[in-house]
PDB file of C-alpha atoms in Angstrom:
ATOM      1  CA  MET A   1       0.632  58.457 153.663  1.00  0.00           C
ATOM      2  CA  THR A   2       1.718  58.477 149.724  1.00  0.00           C
ATOM      3  CA  ASP A   3       4.729  56.148 148.933  1.00  0.00           C
ATOM      4  CA  THR A   4       5.382  57.988 145.816  1.00  0.00           C
ATOM      5  CA  TYR A   5       7.154  61.426 145.509  1.00  0.00           C
ATOM      6  CA  LYS A   6       7.862  63.824 142.327  1.00  0.00           C
ATOM      7  CA  THR A   7      11.363  64.811 141.115  1.00  0.00           C
ATOM      8  CA  ILE A   8      12.852  65.531 137.590  1.00  0.00           C
ATOM      9  CA  SER A   9      14.882  63.125 135.231  1.00  0.00           C
ATOM     10  CA  GLN A  10      16.793  65.848 133.414  1.00  0.00           C
ATOM     11  CA  PRO A  11      18.353  69.206 134.103  1.00  0.00           C
ATOM     12  CA  VAL A  12      16.493  72.195 132.481  1.00  0.00           C
ATOM     13  CA  THR A  13      18.897  75.299 131.530  1.00  0.00           C
ATOM     14  CA  ASP A  14      18.776  78.834 130.047  1.00  0.00           C
ATOM     15  CA  ILE A  15      15.113  79.623 130.586  1.00  0.00           C
ATOM     16  CA  ILE A  16      15.339  83.451 130.108  1.00  0.00           C
ATOM     17  CA  TYR A  17      12.977  86.200 131.308  1.00  0.00           C
ATOM     18  CA  LYS A  18      13.403  89.606 131.075  1.00  0.00           C
ATOM     19  CA  ASP A  19      11.734  92.902 132.841  1.00  0.00           C
ATOM     20  CA  LYS A  20      12.825  96.460 132.860  1.00  0.00           C
ATOM     21  CA  SER A  21      16.396  95.630 131.156  1.00  0.00           C
ATOM     22  CA  SER A  22      16.973  93.162 133.836  1.00  0.00           C
ATOM     23  CA  LYS A  23      17.375  89.337 132.590  1.00  0.00           C
ATOM     24  CA  PHE A  24      16.780  86.491 134.622  1.00  0.00           C
ATOM     25  CA  ILE A  25      18.098  82.978 133.666  1.00  0.00           C
ATOM     26  CA  GLY A  26      16.698  80.036 135.239  1.00  0.00           C
ATOM     27  CA  TYR A  27      18.526  76.618 135.839  1.00  0.00           C
ATOM     28  CA  LEU A  28      16.928  73.522 137.216  1.00  0.00           C
ATOM     29  CA  TYR A  29      18.783  70.173 138.407  1.00  0.00           C
ATOM     30  CA  PRO A  30      17.987  66.971 139.857  1.00  0.00           C
ATOM     31  CA  ILE A  31      20.001  66.474 143.091  1.00  0.00           C
ATOM     32  CA  THR A  32      20.238  64.070 146.102  1.00  0.00           C
ATOM     33  CA  THR A  33      22.909  65.677 148.162  1.00  0.00           C
ATOM     34  CA  GLU A  34      23.833  69.262 149.616  1.00  0.00           C
ATOM     35  CA  GLU A  35      27.209  68.886 147.780  1.00  0.00           C
ATOM     36  CA  GLU A  36      25.737  68.762 144.455  1.00  0.00           C
ATOM     37  CA  VAL A  37      24.025  72.356 145.342  1.00  0.00           C
ATOM     38  CA  LYS A  38      27.732  73.654 145.789  1.00  0.00           C
ATOM     39  CA  LYS A  39      28.879  72.019 142.694  1.00  0.00           C
ATOM     40  CA  HIS A  40      26.042  73.326 140.573  1.00  0.00           C
ATOM     41  CA  LEU A  41      26.396  76.713 142.224  1.00  0.00           C
ATOM     42  CA  GLU A  42      29.842  76.910 141.594  1.00  0.00           C
ATOM     43  CA  ALA A  43      29.570  76.083 137.951  1.00  0.00           C
ATOM     44  CA  ILE A  44      26.793  78.638 137.403  1.00  0.00           C
ATOM     45  CA  LYS A  45      28.787  81.440 138.936  1.00  0.00           C
ATOM     46  CA  LYS A  46      31.758  80.574 136.879  1.00  0.00           C
ATOM     47  CA  GLU A  47      29.470  80.921 133.615  1.00  0.00           C
ATOM     48  CA  HIS A  48      27.710  83.868 134.622  1.00  0.00           C
ATOM     49  CA  PHE A  49      30.636  85.664 136.593  1.00  0.00           C
ATOM     50  CA  SER A  50      29.363  88.946 135.573  1.00  0.00           C
ATOM     51  CA  ALA A  51      25.988  88.507 136.935  1.00  0.00           C
ATOM     52  CA  ARG A  52      24.890  90.385 139.784  1.00  0.00           C
ATOM     53  CA  HIS A  53      23.030  87.634 141.767  1.00  0.00           C
ATOM     54  CA  TRP A  54      22.722  83.914 141.864  1.00  0.00           C
ATOM     55  CA  CYS A  55      19.548  83.198 143.936  1.00  0.00           C
ATOM     56  CA  TYR A  56      18.265  79.678 144.461  1.00  0.00           C
ATOM     57  CA  ALA A  57      16.101  77.370 146.393  1.00  0.00           C
ATOM     58  CA  TYR A  58      16.063  73.541 146.717  1.00  0.00           C
ATOM     59  CA  GLN A  59      14.276  70.656 148.539  1.00  0.00           C
ATOM     60  CA  LEU A  60      15.809  67.379 149.582  1.00  0.00           C
ATOM     61  CA  GLY A  61      14.041  64.278 150.907  1.00  0.00           C
ATOM     62  CA  LYS A  62      11.371  61.824 150.120  1.00  0.00           C
ATOM     63  CA  GLU A  63       9.404  61.958 153.268  1.00  0.00           C
ATOM     64  CA  HIS A  64      11.502  64.272 155.632  1.00  0.00           C
ATOM     65  CA  PHE A  65      12.077  67.244 153.664  1.00  0.00           C
ATOM     66  CA  THR A  66      15.066  69.447 154.152  1.00  0.00           C
ATOM     67  CA  TYR A  67      15.112  72.883 152.149  1.00  0.00           C
ATOM     68  CA  ARG A  68      16.813  76.125 151.718  1.00  0.00           C
ATOM     69  CA  ALA A  69      15.944  79.440 150.126  1.00  0.00           C
ATOM     70  CA  ASN A  70      18.702  81.968 149.365  1.00  0.00           C
ATOM     71  CA  ASP A  71      18.273  85.628 148.209  1.00  0.00           C
ATOM     72  CA  ASP A  72      21.748  86.273 147.480  1.00  0.00           C
ATOM     73  CA  GLY A  73      21.964  89.829 148.261  1.00  0.00           C
ATOM     74  CA  GLU A  74      18.616  90.597 146.975  1.00  0.00           C
ATOM     75  CA  PRO A  75      16.143  92.267 149.376  1.00  0.00           C
ATOM     76  CA  SER A  76      15.088  89.628 152.004  1.00  0.00           C
ATOM     77  CA  GLY A  77      12.290  87.321 150.847  1.00  0.00           C
ATOM     78  CA  THR A  78      12.247  88.523 147.037  1.00  0.00           C
ATOM     79  CA  ALA A  79      14.244  85.868 145.581  1.00  0.00           C
ATOM     80  CA  GLY A  80      15.001  82.419 147.179  1.00  0.00           C
ATOM     81  CA  LEU A  81      11.290  82.225 148.807  1.00  0.00           C
ATOM     82  CA  PRO A  82       9.350  82.875 145.693  1.00  0.00           C
ATOM     83  CA  ILE A  83      11.655  80.403 143.880  1.00  0.00           C
ATOM     84  CA  TYR A  84      11.119  77.888 146.585  1.00  0.00           C
ATOM     85  CA  ARG A  85       7.371  78.426 146.502  1.00  0.00           C
ATOM     86  CA  GLN A  86       7.268  77.407 142.865  1.00  0.00           C
ATOM     87  CA  ILE A  87       9.038  73.973 143.597  1.00  0.00           C
ATOM     88  CA  GLN A  88       6.446  73.557 146.321  1.00  0.00           C
ATOM     89  CA  SER A  89       3.644  74.293 144.029  1.00  0.00           C
ATOM     90  CA  PHE A  90       4.796  71.765 141.357  1.00  0.00           C
ATOM     91  CA  GLU A  91       5.260  69.271 144.341  1.00  0.00           C
ATOM     92  CA  LEU A  92       8.778  68.546 143.603  1.00  0.00           C
ATOM     93  CA  THR A  93      11.645  67.291 145.835  1.00  0.00           C
ATOM     94  CA  ASN A  94      15.390  66.091 145.144  1.00  0.00           C
ATOM     95  CA  VAL A  95      15.839  69.594 142.969  1.00  0.00           C
ATOM     96  CA  LEU A  96      17.709  72.756 142.835  1.00  0.00           C
ATOM     97  CA  LEU A  97      16.496  75.954 140.894  1.00  0.00           C
ATOM     98  CA  ILE A  98      18.757  78.642 140.376  1.00  0.00           C
ATOM     99  CA  VAL A  99      17.962  82.059 138.989  1.00  0.00           C
ATOM    100  CA  VAL A 100      20.881  83.933 137.534  1.00  0.00           C
ATOM    101  CA  ARG A 101      20.029  88.116 137.436  1.00  0.00           C
ATOM    102  CA  TYR A 102      21.782  90.395 135.270  1.00  0.00           C
ATOM    103  CA  PHE A 103      21.018  94.137 136.461  1.00  0.00           C
ATOM    104  CA  GLY A 104      20.017  96.355 133.730  1.00  0.00           C
ATOM    105  CA  GLY A 105      20.025  99.516 135.636  1.00  0.00           C
ATOM    106  CA  ILE A 106      16.467 100.019 136.563  1.00  0.00           C
ATOM    107  CA  LYS A 107      15.520  98.970 140.048  1.00  0.00           C
ATOM    108  CA  LEU A 108      12.283  96.784 139.966  1.00  0.00           C
ATOM    109  CA  GLY A 109      11.109  97.222 143.401  1.00  0.00           C
ATOM    110  CA  VAL A 110      10.171  94.419 145.872  1.00  0.00           C
ATOM    111  CA  SER A 111       7.129  93.316 144.482  1.00  0.00           C
ATOM    112  CA  GLY A 112       8.709  93.520 140.836  1.00  0.00           C
ATOM    113  CA  LEU A 113      11.544  91.518 142.293  1.00  0.00           C
ATOM    114  CA  ILE A 114       8.998  88.808 143.769  1.00  0.00           C
ATOM    115  CA  THR A 115       7.103  88.415 140.455  1.00  0.00           C
ATOM    116  CA  ALA A 116      10.487  88.430 138.248  1.00  0.00           C
ATOM    117  CA  TYR A 117      11.970  85.488 140.635  1.00  0.00           C
ATOM    118  CA  LYS A 118       8.443  83.663 140.805  1.00  0.00           C
ATOM    119  CA  THR A 119       7.887  83.986 136.850  1.00  0.00           C
ATOM    120  CA  THR A 120      11.575  82.756 136.115  1.00  0.00           C
ATOM    121  CA  ALA A 121      11.250  79.920 138.255  1.00  0.00           C
ATOM    122  CA  GLN A 122       7.628  78.702 136.929  1.00  0.00           C
ATOM    123  CA  LEU A 123       8.950  78.983 133.423  1.00  0.00           C
ATOM    124  CA  THR A 124      11.826  76.989 134.430  1.00  0.00           C
ATOM    125  CA  LEU A 125       9.591  74.339 135.967  1.00  0.00           C
ATOM    126  CA  GLN A 126       7.369  74.136 133.283  1.00  0.00           C
ATOM    127  CA  GLU A 127       9.999  72.747 131.110  1.00  0.00           C
ATOM    128  CA  ALA A 128      10.848  69.993 133.250  1.00  0.00           C
ATOM    129  CA  GLU A 129      10.066  66.441 132.884  1.00  0.00           C
ATOM    130  CA  ILE A 130       8.293  65.428 135.976  1.00  0.00           C
ATOM    131  CA  GLU A 131       8.727  61.798 137.129  1.00  0.00           C
ATOM    132  CA  GLU A 132       6.666  60.203 139.699  1.00  0.00           C
ATOM    133  CA  ARG A 133       8.964  57.621 141.825  1.00  0.00           C
ATOM    134  CA  THR A 134       8.261  55.233 144.600  1.00  0.00           C
ATOM    135  CA  ILE A 135       9.508  55.605 148.126  1.00  0.00           C
ATOM    136  CA  ASP A 136      11.736  52.485 148.650  1.00  0.00           C
ATOM    137  CA  LEU A 137      13.061  50.987 151.773  1.00  0.00           C
ATOM    138  CA  THR A 138      16.259  49.067 151.726  1.00  0.00           C
ATOM    139  CA  TYR A 139      16.494  45.777 153.569  1.00  0.00           C
ATOM    140  CA  LYS A 140      19.587  43.685 154.557  1.00  0.00           C
ATOM    141  CA  ILE A 141      18.758  39.952 154.313  1.00  0.00           C
ATOM    142  CA  VAL A 142      21.561  37.313 155.996  1.00  0.00           C
ATOM    143  CA  PHE A 143      20.879  33.542 155.275  1.00  0.00           C
ATOM    144  CA  ASP A 144      22.841  30.407 154.995  1.00  0.00           C
ATOM    145  CA  TYR A 145      23.554  29.174 151.309  1.00  0.00           C
ATOM    146  CA  LYS A 146      21.059  26.325 151.475  1.00  0.00           C
ATOM    147  CA  ASP A 147      18.289  28.484 151.796  1.00  0.00           C
ATOM    148  CA  MET A 148      19.070  30.495 148.627  1.00  0.00           C
ATOM    149  CA  ASN A 149      16.409  29.207 146.454  1.00  0.00           C
ATOM    150  CA  LYS A 150      13.518  30.030 149.048  1.00  0.00           C
ATOM    151  CA  VAL A 151      14.980  33.623 149.498  1.00  0.00           C
ATOM    152  CA  MET A 152      15.118  34.043 145.641  1.00  0.00           C
ATOM    153  CA  LYS A 153      11.665  32.740 145.251  1.00  0.00           C
ATOM    154  CA  ILE A 154      10.356  35.768 147.486  1.00  0.00           C
ATOM    155  CA  ILE A 155      12.559  38.269 145.609  1.00  0.00           C
ATOM    156  CA  LYS A 156      11.193  36.985 142.294  1.00  0.00           C
ATOM    157  CA  ASP A 157       7.507  36.615 143.358  1.00  0.00           C
ATOM    158  CA  ARG A 158       7.404  40.019 144.757  1.00  0.00           C
ATOM    159  CA  ASN A 159       9.497  41.620 141.942  1.00  0.00           C
ATOM    160  CA  LEU A 160      12.102  43.226 144.467  1.00  0.00           C
ATOM    161  CA  THR A 161      15.105  44.849 143.608  1.00  0.00           C
ATOM    162  CA  ILE A 162      18.660  43.542 144.418  1.00  0.00           C
ATOM    163  CA  VAL A 163      20.895  46.530 145.108  1.00  0.00           C
ATOM    164  CA  SER A 164      23.962  44.493 146.115  1.00  0.00           C
ATOM    165  CA  GLN A 165      24.574  40.737 147.048  1.00  0.00           C
ATOM    166  CA  THR A 166      27.623  38.623 148.757  1.00  0.00           C
ATOM    167  CA  MET A 167      27.183  35.034 148.063  1.00  0.00           C
ATOM    168  CA  GLU A 168      29.438  33.164 150.254  1.00  0.00           C
ATOM    169  CA  MET A 169      28.803  30.090 152.761  1.00  0.00           C
ATOM    170  CA  ASN A 170      26.688  33.060 154.499  1.00  0.00           C
ATOM    171  CA  CYS A 171      25.111  35.183 152.000  1.00  0.00           C
ATOM    172  CA  THR A 172      24.091  38.761 152.668  1.00  0.00           C
ATOM    173  CA  LEU A 173      21.522  40.745 149.836  1.00  0.00           C
ATOM    174  CA  LEU A 174      20.349  44.488 150.078  1.00  0.00           C
ATOM    175  CA  ILE A 175      17.052  44.749 148.527  1.00  0.00           C
ATOM    176  CA  GLU A 176      14.697  47.524 147.728  1.00  0.00           C
ATOM    177  CA  VAL A 177      11.027  47.338 148.876  1.00  0.00           C
ATOM    178  CA  ARG A 178       8.436  49.682 148.060  1.00  0.00           C
ATOM    179  CA  LYS A 179       7.146  51.195 151.223  1.00  0.00           C
ATOM    180  CA  ALA A 180       3.546  50.179 150.896  1.00  0.00           C
ATOM    181  CA  GLU A 181       4.659  46.528 150.519  1.00  0.00           C
ATOM    182  CA  ALA A 182       7.318  46.585 153.259  1.00  0.00           C
ATOM    183  CA  SER A 183       5.696  45.143 156.202  1.00  0.00           C
ATOM    184  CA  TYR A 184       4.264  42.375 154.041  1.00  0.00           C
ATOM    185  CA  VAL A 185       7.275  41.433 152.580  1.00  0.00           C
ATOM    186  CA  GLU A 186       9.050  41.460 156.052  1.00  0.00           C
ATOM    187  CA  GLN A 187       6.710  38.923 157.370  1.00  0.00           C
ATOM    188  CA  LEU A 188       7.424  36.626 154.459  1.00  0.00           C
ATOM    189  CA  PHE A 189      11.318  36.656 155.192  1.00  0.00           C
ATOM    190  CA  GLU A 190      10.462  36.338 158.698  1.00  0.00           C
ATOM    191  CA  GLN A 191       8.529  33.193 158.267  1.00  0.00           C
ATOM    192  CA  LEU A 192      11.838  31.386 156.804  1.00  0.00           C
ATOM    193  CA  TYR A 193      13.714  29.679 159.386  1.00  0.00           C
ATOM    194  CA  GLU A 194      17.432  30.826 159.810  1.00  0.00           C
ATOM    195  CA  VAL A 195      16.936  33.818 157.791  1.00  0.00           C
ATOM    196  CA  THR A 196      17.306  37.313 159.089  1.00  0.00           C
ATOM    197  CA  ILE A 197      16.057  40.615 157.747  1.00  0.00           C
ATOM    198  CA  GLU A 198      16.869  43.985 159.028  1.00  0.00           C
ATOM    199  CA  LYS A 199      15.724  47.614 157.755  1.00  0.00           C
ATOM    200  CA  LEU A 200      18.598  49.860 156.867  1.00  0.00           C
ATOM    201  CA  GLU A 201      18.172  53.496 157.885  1.00  0.00           C
ATOM    202  CA  ASP A 202      18.373  56.166 155.191  1.00  0.00           C
TER     203      ASP A 202
END
């Protein structure tokens, strides 16, 4: 099982593809929640209020994926699915791809629509800056102030990321650990007397 995933760092906008006087415009956004999907869709619908269709697909998650493909009134399977298949072929997650269609008066037929949405999605994805990121697990570490140096030494030695910290008599740290190293790091902390480590669920 890999401990990395691919996503994008920046949005890609206004990628245009034309077929038989229909115009297709691709938009690609990095996302982490379904709320962001709604927000981007609303903005695109506002910007292209006179368009005929706003079809889209998205995939969320780092190991367990949720996805949705939406034809938005186009014949079933001709828009959302071809867009989603392109997201899959680029092996991306945490992305939303919207294709706006302005109808030009000439029908494209089912195969023509599939090709147009697939091609627009592909052209849009080709413009993306793709990043490979590590899958990190979050742990909560609780310890007495007197054990601070021991805890910080492990964090420094293993180059771990501190997400948040509360330093009082009883200290709490949230740290991120690369998945591949997680069990080893757990053992290091478990060997420290009076230090508790707990994995937080996503």
